[in-house]
Amino acid sequence: MEFVIISGLSGAGKSKAASFMEDTGFYVVDNMPAALIPKFAELCMASPGKYERVTLVTDIRGGQTFDGLFEALDALHSMGCQYKILFVEATTETIIKRYKETRRIHPLLRPGETLADAVSQERKDLEPVRRRAEYIIDTSALSTSKLRGEVIRLFGGDSAVPAMSVNVISFGFKYGIPLEADLVFDVRFLPNPYYIAELRHQTGLDKPVSDFVFGYQETRDFMTHLENLIGFLLPKYVEEGKTMLVIGIGCTGGQHRSVAITKALADFIQQKGYQATDNHRDMTRA
């Protein structure tokens, strides 16, 4: 079992880091009290195969909780639970700026103290945790996408599959464009199998319809351009931090042309090494 504890300064980005851990396949629990960590670890260890990768986010706020974390870590060691600590930090100036932007109150801020005082005290209290951390991420100069990339680099494992899934949806314009679509392509300009009597009641998943659609040079030219565009965009979206991309392919009724193109595009995306699924919203509505 891979067991990662995320700690660090308030406002440094612990919760964001945890959400990106979830993208890499971790089961994430946010804001877990230190006293509950050993019991939760025991539960995970007693359920092999169910909790293979676990991340806990815990805050250290004051001496009692601080001591509690080290007691929890000692208990994990005694149980034989191998864990690692990810410590998330940022400069005092960066944290102050973030708190001003969000208008939140720092959890250690006391009457008569400045925000800088609270950050400084928390940094001092957490120094022993930082020293024990296997991984330290300073988010001061990291954009959200770069933080995600760093988390994936550290915890993404050996999988070569990019941490973004793609859903390609066929649809009929007569029924409306899918609201969840990030990209929409109109293929109503392609030759329509609907007007071929023996193809009318088949779908784009049937070989005769697919052969008809791709039997035209304009379809093959379109697919070449579409594949070049999507092949260019996919790594850009991954770099930007996108975890789900929805591509809509529409024809008039969503039964023939869009279905055939959607299936071909999803196959192409899978061949590029991405997780891709094809769904056909309106295929059976006609």
mmCIF file of C-alpha atoms in Angstrom:
data_model
loop_
_atom_site.group_PDB
_atom_site.id
_atom_site.type_symbol
_atom_site.label_atom_id
_atom_site.label_comp_id
_atom_site.label_asym_id
_atom_site.label_seq_id
_atom_site.Cartn_x
_atom_site.Cartn_y
_atom_site.Cartn_z
ATOM 1 C CA MET A 1 0.000 0.000 0.000
ATOM 2 C CA GLU A 2 1.226 3.478 -0.873
ATOM 3 C CA PHE A 3 0.423 5.815 2.017
ATOM 4 C CA VAL A 4 1.158 9.536 1.651
ATOM 5 C CA ILE A 5 0.551 12.197 4.301
ATOM 6 C CA ILE A 6 0.298 15.770 3.058
ATOM 7 C CA SER A 7 1.181 18.513 5.509
ATOM 8 C CA GLY A 8 2.459 22.035 5.200
ATOM 9 C CA LEU A 9 1.672 25.695 5.609
ATOM 10 C CA SER A 10 -1.863 27.020 5.545
ATOM 11 C CA GLY A 11 -2.475 28.652 2.179
ATOM 12 C CA ALA A 12 0.418 26.852 0.489
ATOM 13 C CA GLY A 13 -1.808 24.559 -1.578
ATOM 14 C CA LYS A 14 -2.216 21.283 0.337
ATOM 15 C CA SER A 15 -5.786 20.719 -0.825
ATOM 16 C CA LYS A 16 -4.883 21.418 -4.441
ATOM 17 C CA ALA A 17 -1.999 18.979 -4.224
ATOM 18 C CA ALA A 18 -4.376 16.389 -2.778
ATOM 19 C CA SER A 19 -6.846 16.871 -5.622
ATOM 20 C CA PHE A 20 -4.063 16.237 -8.124
ATOM 21 C CA MET A 21 -3.067 13.120 -6.172
ATOM 22 C CA GLU A 22 -6.628 11.954 -6.722
ATOM 23 C CA ASP A 23 -6.100 12.396 -10.462
ATOM 24 C CA THR A 24 -3.225 9.903 -10.293
ATOM 25 C CA GLY A 25 -5.377 7.249 -8.616
ATOM 26 C CA PHE A 26 -5.019 7.988 -4.903
ATOM 27 C CA TYR A 27 -7.912 7.699 -2.466
ATOM 28 C CA VAL A 28 -7.864 11.109 -0.749
ATOM 29 C CA VAL A 29 -9.102 12.124 2.699
ATOM 30 C CA ASP A 30 -8.841 15.825 3.530
ATOM 31 C CA ASN A 31 -8.479 17.348 7.014
ATOM 32 C CA MET A 32 -8.064 14.090 8.933
ATOM 33 C CA PRO A 33 -7.270 14.553 12.649
ATOM 34 C CA ALA A 34 -3.888 13.079 13.519
ATOM 35 C CA ALA A 35 -5.399 10.821 16.186
ATOM 36 C CA LEU A 36 -7.470 9.017 13.549
ATOM 37 C CA ILE A 37 -4.599 8.319 11.148
ATOM 38 C CA PRO A 38 -3.478 4.974 12.685
ATOM 39 C CA LYS A 39 -7.036 3.621 12.793
ATOM 40 C CA PHE A 40 -7.637 4.634 9.204
ATOM 41 C CA ALA A 41 -4.349 3.054 8.134
ATOM 42 C CA GLU A 42 -5.351 -0.140 9.934
ATOM 43 C CA LEU A 43 -8.634 -0.166 8.007
ATOM 44 C CA CYS A 44 -6.800 0.281 4.713
ATOM 45 C CA MET A 45 -4.323 -2.480 5.494
ATOM 46 C CA ALA A 46 -7.189 -4.809 6.392
ATOM 47 C CA SER A 47 -8.782 -4.235 2.977
ATOM 48 C CA PRO A 48 -6.150 -5.372 0.469
ATOM 49 C CA GLY A 49 -6.912 -4.346 -3.072
ATOM 50 C CA LYS A 50 -9.400 -1.680 -2.004
ATOM 51 C CA TYR A 51 -7.021 0.980 -0.711
ATOM 52 C CA GLU A 52 -3.786 0.543 -2.631
ATOM 53 C CA ARG A 53 -2.919 4.253 -2.828
ATOM 54 C CA VAL A 54 -4.025 6.561 -0.031
ATOM 55 C CA THR A 55 -3.406 10.241 0.668
ATOM 56 C CA LEU A 56 -4.285 12.026 3.908
ATOM 57 C CA VAL A 57 -4.214 15.785 4.388
ATOM 58 C CA THR A 58 -3.578 16.882 7.958
ATOM 59 C CA ASP A 59 -3.029 20.308 9.486
ATOM 60 C CA ILE A 60 -0.705 20.944 12.422
ATOM 61 C CA ARG A 61 -2.100 23.814 14.444
ATOM 62 C CA GLY A 62 -0.691 24.135 17.937
ATOM 63 C CA GLY A 63 1.399 21.937 20.233
ATOM 64 C CA GLN A 64 -1.225 19.282 21.011
ATOM 65 C CA THR A 65 -1.976 18.509 17.354
ATOM 66 C CA PHE A 66 1.718 18.740 16.516
ATOM 67 C CA ASP A 67 2.565 16.084 19.101
ATOM 68 C CA GLY A 68 -0.384 14.041 17.903
ATOM 69 C CA LEU A 69 1.012 13.772 14.402
ATOM 70 C CA PHE A 70 4.315 12.333 15.581
ATOM 71 C CA GLU A 71 2.460 9.901 17.815
ATOM 72 C CA ALA A 72 0.449 8.862 14.761
ATOM 73 C CA LEU A 73 3.612 8.446 12.677
ATOM 74 C CA ASP A 74 5.187 6.302 15.387
ATOM 75 C CA ALA A 75 2.044 4.176 15.470
ATOM 76 C CA LEU A 76 2.168 3.726 11.691
ATOM 77 C CA HIS A 77 5.772 2.578 11.948
ATOM 78 C CA SER A 78 4.876 0.072 14.672
ATOM 79 C CA MET A 79 2.065 -1.281 12.478
ATOM 80 C CA GLY A 80 4.463 -1.824 9.603
ATOM 81 C CA CYS A 81 2.713 0.787 7.489
ATOM 82 C CA GLN A 82 5.201 2.383 5.120
ATOM 83 C CA TYR A 83 4.350 6.054 4.652
ATOM 84 C CA LYS A 84 5.830 9.130 3.042
ATOM 85 C CA ILE A 85 5.320 12.801 3.843
ATOM 86 C CA LEU A 86 4.704 15.482 1.238
ATOM 87 C CA PHE A 87 5.336 18.939 2.677
ATOM 88 C CA VAL A 88 3.768 21.873 0.819
ATOM 89 C CA GLU A 89 5.140 25.351 1.475
ATOM 90 C CA ALA A 90 5.404 28.839 0.012
ATOM 91 C CA THR A 91 7.110 32.099 0.863
ATOM 92 C CA THR A 92 5.523 34.286 3.513
ATOM 93 C CA GLU A 93 4.878 36.983 0.914
ATOM 94 C CA THR A 94 3.057 34.514 -1.329
ATOM 95 C CA ILE A 95 0.876 33.203 1.493
ATOM 96 C CA ILE A 96 -0.025 36.724 2.623
ATOM 97 C CA LYS A 97 -1.001 37.610 -0.936
ATOM 98 C CA ARG A 98 -3.202 34.515 -1.233
ATOM 99 C CA TYR A 99 -4.980 35.238 2.044
ATOM 100 C CA LYS A 100 -5.650 38.809 0.966
ATOM 101 C CA GLU A 101 -7.032 37.620 -2.362
ATOM 102 C CA THR A 102 -9.370 35.076 -0.759
ATOM 103 C CA ARG A 103 -10.183 37.249 2.293
ATOM 104 C CA ARG A 104 -9.850 34.206 4.519
ATOM 105 C CA ILE A 105 -8.477 34.309 8.069
ATOM 106 C CA HIS A 106 -5.301 32.418 8.866
ATOM 107 C CA PRO A 107 -6.087 29.699 11.455
ATOM 108 C CA LEU A 108 -3.230 30.787 13.748
ATOM 109 C CA LEU A 109 -3.901 34.527 13.591
ATOM 110 C CA ARG A 110 -4.390 35.955 17.089
ATOM 111 C CA PRO A 111 -5.650 39.382 18.149
ATOM 112 C CA GLY A 112 -2.882 41.970 17.999
ATOM 113 C CA GLU A 113 -0.745 39.897 15.602
ATOM 114 C CA THR A 114 -0.088 40.428 11.925
ATOM 115 C CA LEU A 115 -0.666 37.823 9.243
ATOM 116 C CA ALA A 116 3.106 37.647 8.799
ATOM 117 C CA ASP A 117 3.440 36.751 12.498
ATOM 118 C CA ALA A 118 0.952 33.885 12.113
ATOM 119 C CA VAL A 119 2.716 32.505 9.037
ATOM 120 C CA SER A 120 6.092 32.761 10.746
ATOM 121 C CA GLN A 121 4.837 30.902 13.823
ATOM 122 C CA GLU A 122 3.281 28.136 11.742
ATOM 123 C CA ARG A 123 6.479 27.769 9.737
ATOM 124 C CA LYS A 124 8.441 27.393 12.985
ATOM 125 C CA ASP A 125 5.983 24.845 14.410
ATOM 126 C CA LEU A 126 6.057 22.774 11.226
ATOM 127 C CA GLU A 127 9.832 22.714 10.776
ATOM 128 C CA PRO A 128 10.191 19.255 12.433
ATOM 129 C CA VAL A 129 7.587 17.888 10.003
ATOM 130 C CA ARG A 130 9.405 19.470 7.085
ATOM 131 C CA ARG A 131 12.656 17.816 8.142
ATOM 132 C CA ARG A 132 10.985 14.402 8.083
ATOM 133 C CA ALA A 133 9.348 14.905 4.687
ATOM 134 C CA GLU A 134 10.465 12.804 1.726
ATOM 135 C CA TYR A 135 9.027 15.370 -0.693
ATOM 136 C CA ILE A 136 8.898 19.168 -0.448
ATOM 137 C CA ILE A 137 7.040 21.337 -2.953
ATOM 138 C CA ASP A 138 7.367 25.115 -2.868
ATOM 139 C CA THR A 139 4.303 26.511 -4.638
ATOM 140 C CA SER A 140 5.401 30.167 -4.575
ATOM 141 C CA ALA A 141 6.192 30.311 -8.283
ATOM 142 C CA LEU A 142 4.007 27.427 -9.445
ATOM 143 C CA SER A 143 0.847 27.901 -11.464
ATOM 144 C CA THR A 144 -1.963 25.431 -10.880
ATOM 145 C CA SER A 145 -0.974 23.436 -13.963
ATOM 146 C CA LYS A 146 2.698 23.355 -12.928
ATOM 147 C CA LEU A 147 1.775 22.186 -9.427
ATOM 148 C CA ARG A 148 -0.293 19.427 -10.974
ATOM 149 C CA GLY A 149 2.616 18.469 -13.200
ATOM 150 C CA GLU A 150 4.962 18.268 -10.214
ATOM 151 C CA VAL A 151 2.532 16.075 -8.260
ATOM 152 C CA ILE A 152 2.103 13.772 -11.254
ATOM 153 C CA ARG A 153 5.878 13.620 -11.687
ATOM 154 C CA LEU A 154 6.313 12.522 -8.075
ATOM 155 C CA PHE A 155 3.323 10.228 -7.682
ATOM 156 C CA GLY A 156 2.064 9.387 -11.147
ATOM 157 C CA GLY A 157 3.831 6.035 -11.088
ATOM 158 C CA ASP A 158 5.237 4.284 -14.131
ATOM 159 C CA SER A 159 2.089 4.492 -16.220
ATOM 160 C CA ALA A 160 2.633 6.019 -19.626
ATOM 161 C CA VAL A 161 -1.041 6.977 -19.898
ATOM 162 C CA PRO A 162 -1.419 10.757 -19.616
ATOM 163 C CA ALA A 163 -3.564 11.847 -16.668
ATOM 164 C CA MET A 164 -6.408 13.073 -18.871
ATOM 165 C CA SER A 165 -9.375 11.135 -20.161
ATOM 166 C CA VAL A 166 -11.205 12.005 -23.363
ATOM 167 C CA ASN A 167 -14.890 11.407 -24.043
ATOM 168 C CA VAL A 168 -15.952 11.668 -27.684
ATOM 169 C CA ILE A 169 -19.719 12.098 -28.063
ATOM 170 C CA SER A 170 -21.741 11.794 -31.255
ATOM 171 C CA PHE A 171 -24.978 13.765 -31.368
ATOM 172 C CA GLY A 172 -27.676 15.116 -33.653
ATOM 173 C CA PHE A 173 -27.943 18.871 -34.061
ATOM 174 C CA LYS A 174 -31.731 18.470 -34.210
ATOM 175 C CA TYR A 175 -31.566 17.433 -30.539
ATOM 176 C CA GLY A 176 -29.134 20.135 -29.406
ATOM 177 C CA ILE A 177 -25.410 20.406 -28.752
ATOM 178 C CA PRO A 178 -24.100 18.531 -25.654
ATOM 179 C CA LEU A 179 -23.695 21.102 -22.900
ATOM 180 C CA GLU A 180 -20.599 19.368 -21.528
ATOM 181 C CA ALA A 181 -18.659 19.531 -24.809
ATOM 182 C CA ASP A 182 -15.354 21.435 -24.816
ATOM 183 C CA LEU A 183 -14.928 21.115 -28.587
ATOM 184 C CA VAL A 184 -17.674 20.660 -31.200
ATOM 185 C CA PHE A 185 -17.238 19.596 -34.829
ATOM 186 C CA ASP A 186 -20.008 19.714 -37.431
ATOM 187 C CA VAL A 187 -19.854 16.839 -39.963
ATOM 188 C CA ARG A 188 -23.136 17.572 -41.749
ATOM 189 C CA PHE A 189 -21.131 18.435 -44.868
ATOM 190 C CA LEU A 190 -20.217 14.764 -45.351
ATOM 191 C CA PRO A 191 -22.261 12.479 -47.652
ATOM 192 C CA ASN A 192 -25.334 11.233 -45.782
ATOM 193 C CA PRO A 193 -26.069 7.471 -45.616
ATOM 194 C CA TYR A 194 -29.633 8.298 -44.583
ATOM 195 C CA TYR A 195 -30.578 8.649 -48.238
ATOM 196 C CA ILE A 196 -29.405 5.112 -49.036
ATOM 197 C CA ALA A 197 -32.384 2.858 -48.337
ATOM 198 C CA GLU A 198 -30.392 -0.154 -47.144
ATOM 199 C CA LEU A 199 -28.331 2.032 -44.773
ATOM 200 C CA ARG A 200 -31.095 4.217 -43.367
ATOM 201 C CA HIS A 201 -31.947 1.980 -40.419
ATOM 202 C CA GLN A 202 -28.343 1.090 -39.594
ATOM 203 C CA THR A 203 -25.916 3.208 -37.543
ATOM 204 C CA GLY A 204 -22.390 4.499 -37.917
ATOM 205 C CA LEU A 205 -21.179 1.533 -35.876
ATOM 206 C CA ASP A 206 -22.284 -0.836 -38.625
ATOM 207 C CA LYS A 207 -19.585 -1.610 -41.172
ATOM 208 C CA PRO A 208 -21.680 -0.827 -44.287
ATOM 209 C CA VAL A 209 -22.399 2.681 -42.966
ATOM 210 C CA SER A 210 -18.807 3.261 -41.870
ATOM 211 C CA ASP A 211 -17.526 2.058 -45.235
ATOM 212 C CA PHE A 212 -19.932 4.428 -46.984
ATOM 213 C CA VAL A 213 -18.866 7.432 -44.897
ATOM 214 C CA PHE A 214 -15.142 6.766 -45.226
ATOM 215 C CA GLY A 215 -15.450 5.789 -48.859
ATOM 216 C CA TYR A 216 -15.382 9.478 -49.798
ATOM 217 C CA GLN A 217 -12.109 11.361 -50.160
ATOM 218 C CA GLU A 218 -13.532 14.409 -48.385
ATOM 219 C CA THR A 219 -14.158 12.264 -45.283
ATOM 220 C CA ARG A 220 -10.618 10.940 -45.306
ATOM 221 C CA ASP A 221 -9.222 14.454 -45.816
ATOM 222 C CA PHE A 222 -11.363 15.731 -42.946
ATOM 223 C CA MET A 223 -10.144 12.958 -40.632
ATOM 224 C CA THR A 224 -6.532 13.751 -41.487
ATOM 225 C CA HIS A 225 -7.015 17.400 -40.518
ATOM 226 C CA LEU A 226 -9.072 16.496 -37.426
ATOM 227 C CA GLU A 227 -6.488 13.988 -36.193
ATOM 228 C CA ASN A 228 -3.686 16.511 -36.725
ATOM 229 C CA LEU A 229 -5.596 19.129 -34.727
ATOM 230 C CA ILE A 230 -6.545 16.792 -31.874
ATOM 231 C CA GLY A 231 -3.043 15.319 -31.789
ATOM 232 C CA PHE A 232 -1.682 18.848 -31.368
ATOM 233 C CA LEU A 233 -4.233 19.858 -28.710
ATOM 234 C CA LEU A 234 -4.120 16.840 -26.384
ATOM 235 C CA PRO A 235 -0.643 17.417 -24.894
ATOM 236 C CA LYS A 236 -1.422 21.131 -24.600
ATOM 237 C CA TYR A 237 -4.522 20.369 -22.531
ATOM 238 C CA VAL A 238 -2.529 17.962 -20.338
ATOM 239 C CA GLU A 239 0.120 20.637 -19.807
ATOM 240 C CA GLU A 240 -2.588 23.137 -18.888
ATOM 241 C CA GLY A 241 -3.884 20.742 -16.217
ATOM 242 C CA LYS A 242 -7.073 19.505 -17.823
ATOM 243 C CA THR A 243 -8.208 16.097 -16.548
ATOM 244 C CA MET A 244 -11.266 15.563 -18.757
ATOM 245 C CA LEU A 245 -11.833 16.600 -22.370
ATOM 246 C CA VAL A 246 -15.215 16.199 -24.059
ATOM 247 C CA ILE A 247 -15.353 16.348 -27.859
ATOM 248 C CA GLY A 248 -18.715 16.560 -29.616
ATOM 249 C CA ILE A 249 -19.181 15.330 -33.195
ATOM 250 C CA GLY A 250 -22.522 16.305 -34.684
ATOM 251 C CA CYS A 251 -24.536 15.468 -37.766
ATOM 252 C CA THR A 252 -28.234 16.010 -38.453
ATOM 253 C CA GLY A 253 -29.759 13.146 -36.472
ATOM 254 C CA GLY A 254 -26.765 11.643 -34.685
ATOM 255 C CA GLN A 255 -27.225 8.185 -36.206
ATOM 256 C CA HIS A 256 -24.803 7.783 -39.110
ATOM 257 C CA ARG A 257 -22.001 10.232 -39.937
ATOM 258 C CA SER A 258 -21.261 11.562 -36.459
ATOM 259 C CA VAL A 259 -21.265 8.035 -35.026
ATOM 260 C CA ALA A 260 -18.754 6.746 -37.578
ATOM 261 C CA ILE A 261 -16.461 9.763 -37.109
ATOM 262 C CA THR A 262 -16.735 9.579 -33.307
ATOM 263 C CA LYS A 263 -15.716 5.916 -33.239
ATOM 264 C CA ALA A 264 -12.755 6.573 -35.549
ATOM 265 C CA LEU A 265 -11.608 9.599 -33.533
ATOM 266 C CA ALA A 266 -11.833 7.746 -30.206
ATOM 267 C CA ASP A 267 -9.757 4.913 -31.681
ATOM 268 C CA PHE A 268 -7.163 7.438 -32.880
ATOM 269 C CA ILE A 269 -6.955 9.072 -29.428
ATOM 270 C CA GLN A 270 -6.466 5.684 -27.770
ATOM 271 C CA GLN A 271 -3.670 4.916 -30.222
ATOM 272 C CA LYS A 272 -1.992 8.152 -29.102
ATOM 273 C CA GLY A 273 -1.848 6.704 -25.577
ATOM 274 C CA TYR A 274 -4.782 8.508 -23.958
ATOM 275 C CA GLN A 275 -7.803 7.116 -22.159
ATOM 276 C CA ALA A 276 -10.658 7.589 -24.609
ATOM 277 C CA THR A 277 -14.289 6.488 -24.773
ATOM 278 C CA ASP A 278 -16.893 6.929 -27.484
ATOM 279 C CA ASN A 279 -20.521 7.596 -26.580
ATOM 280 C CA HIS A 280 -23.438 7.988 -28.959
ATOM 281 C CA ARG A 281 -26.111 10.147 -27.399
ATOM 282 C CA ASP A 282 -28.720 10.149 -30.150
ATOM 283 C CA MET A 283 -27.845 7.045 -32.152
ATOM 284 C CA THR A 284 -31.029 5.158 -31.235
ATOM 285 C CA ARG A 285 -33.414 8.132 -31.179
ATOM 286 C CA ALA A 286 -34.276 8.114 -34.863
#
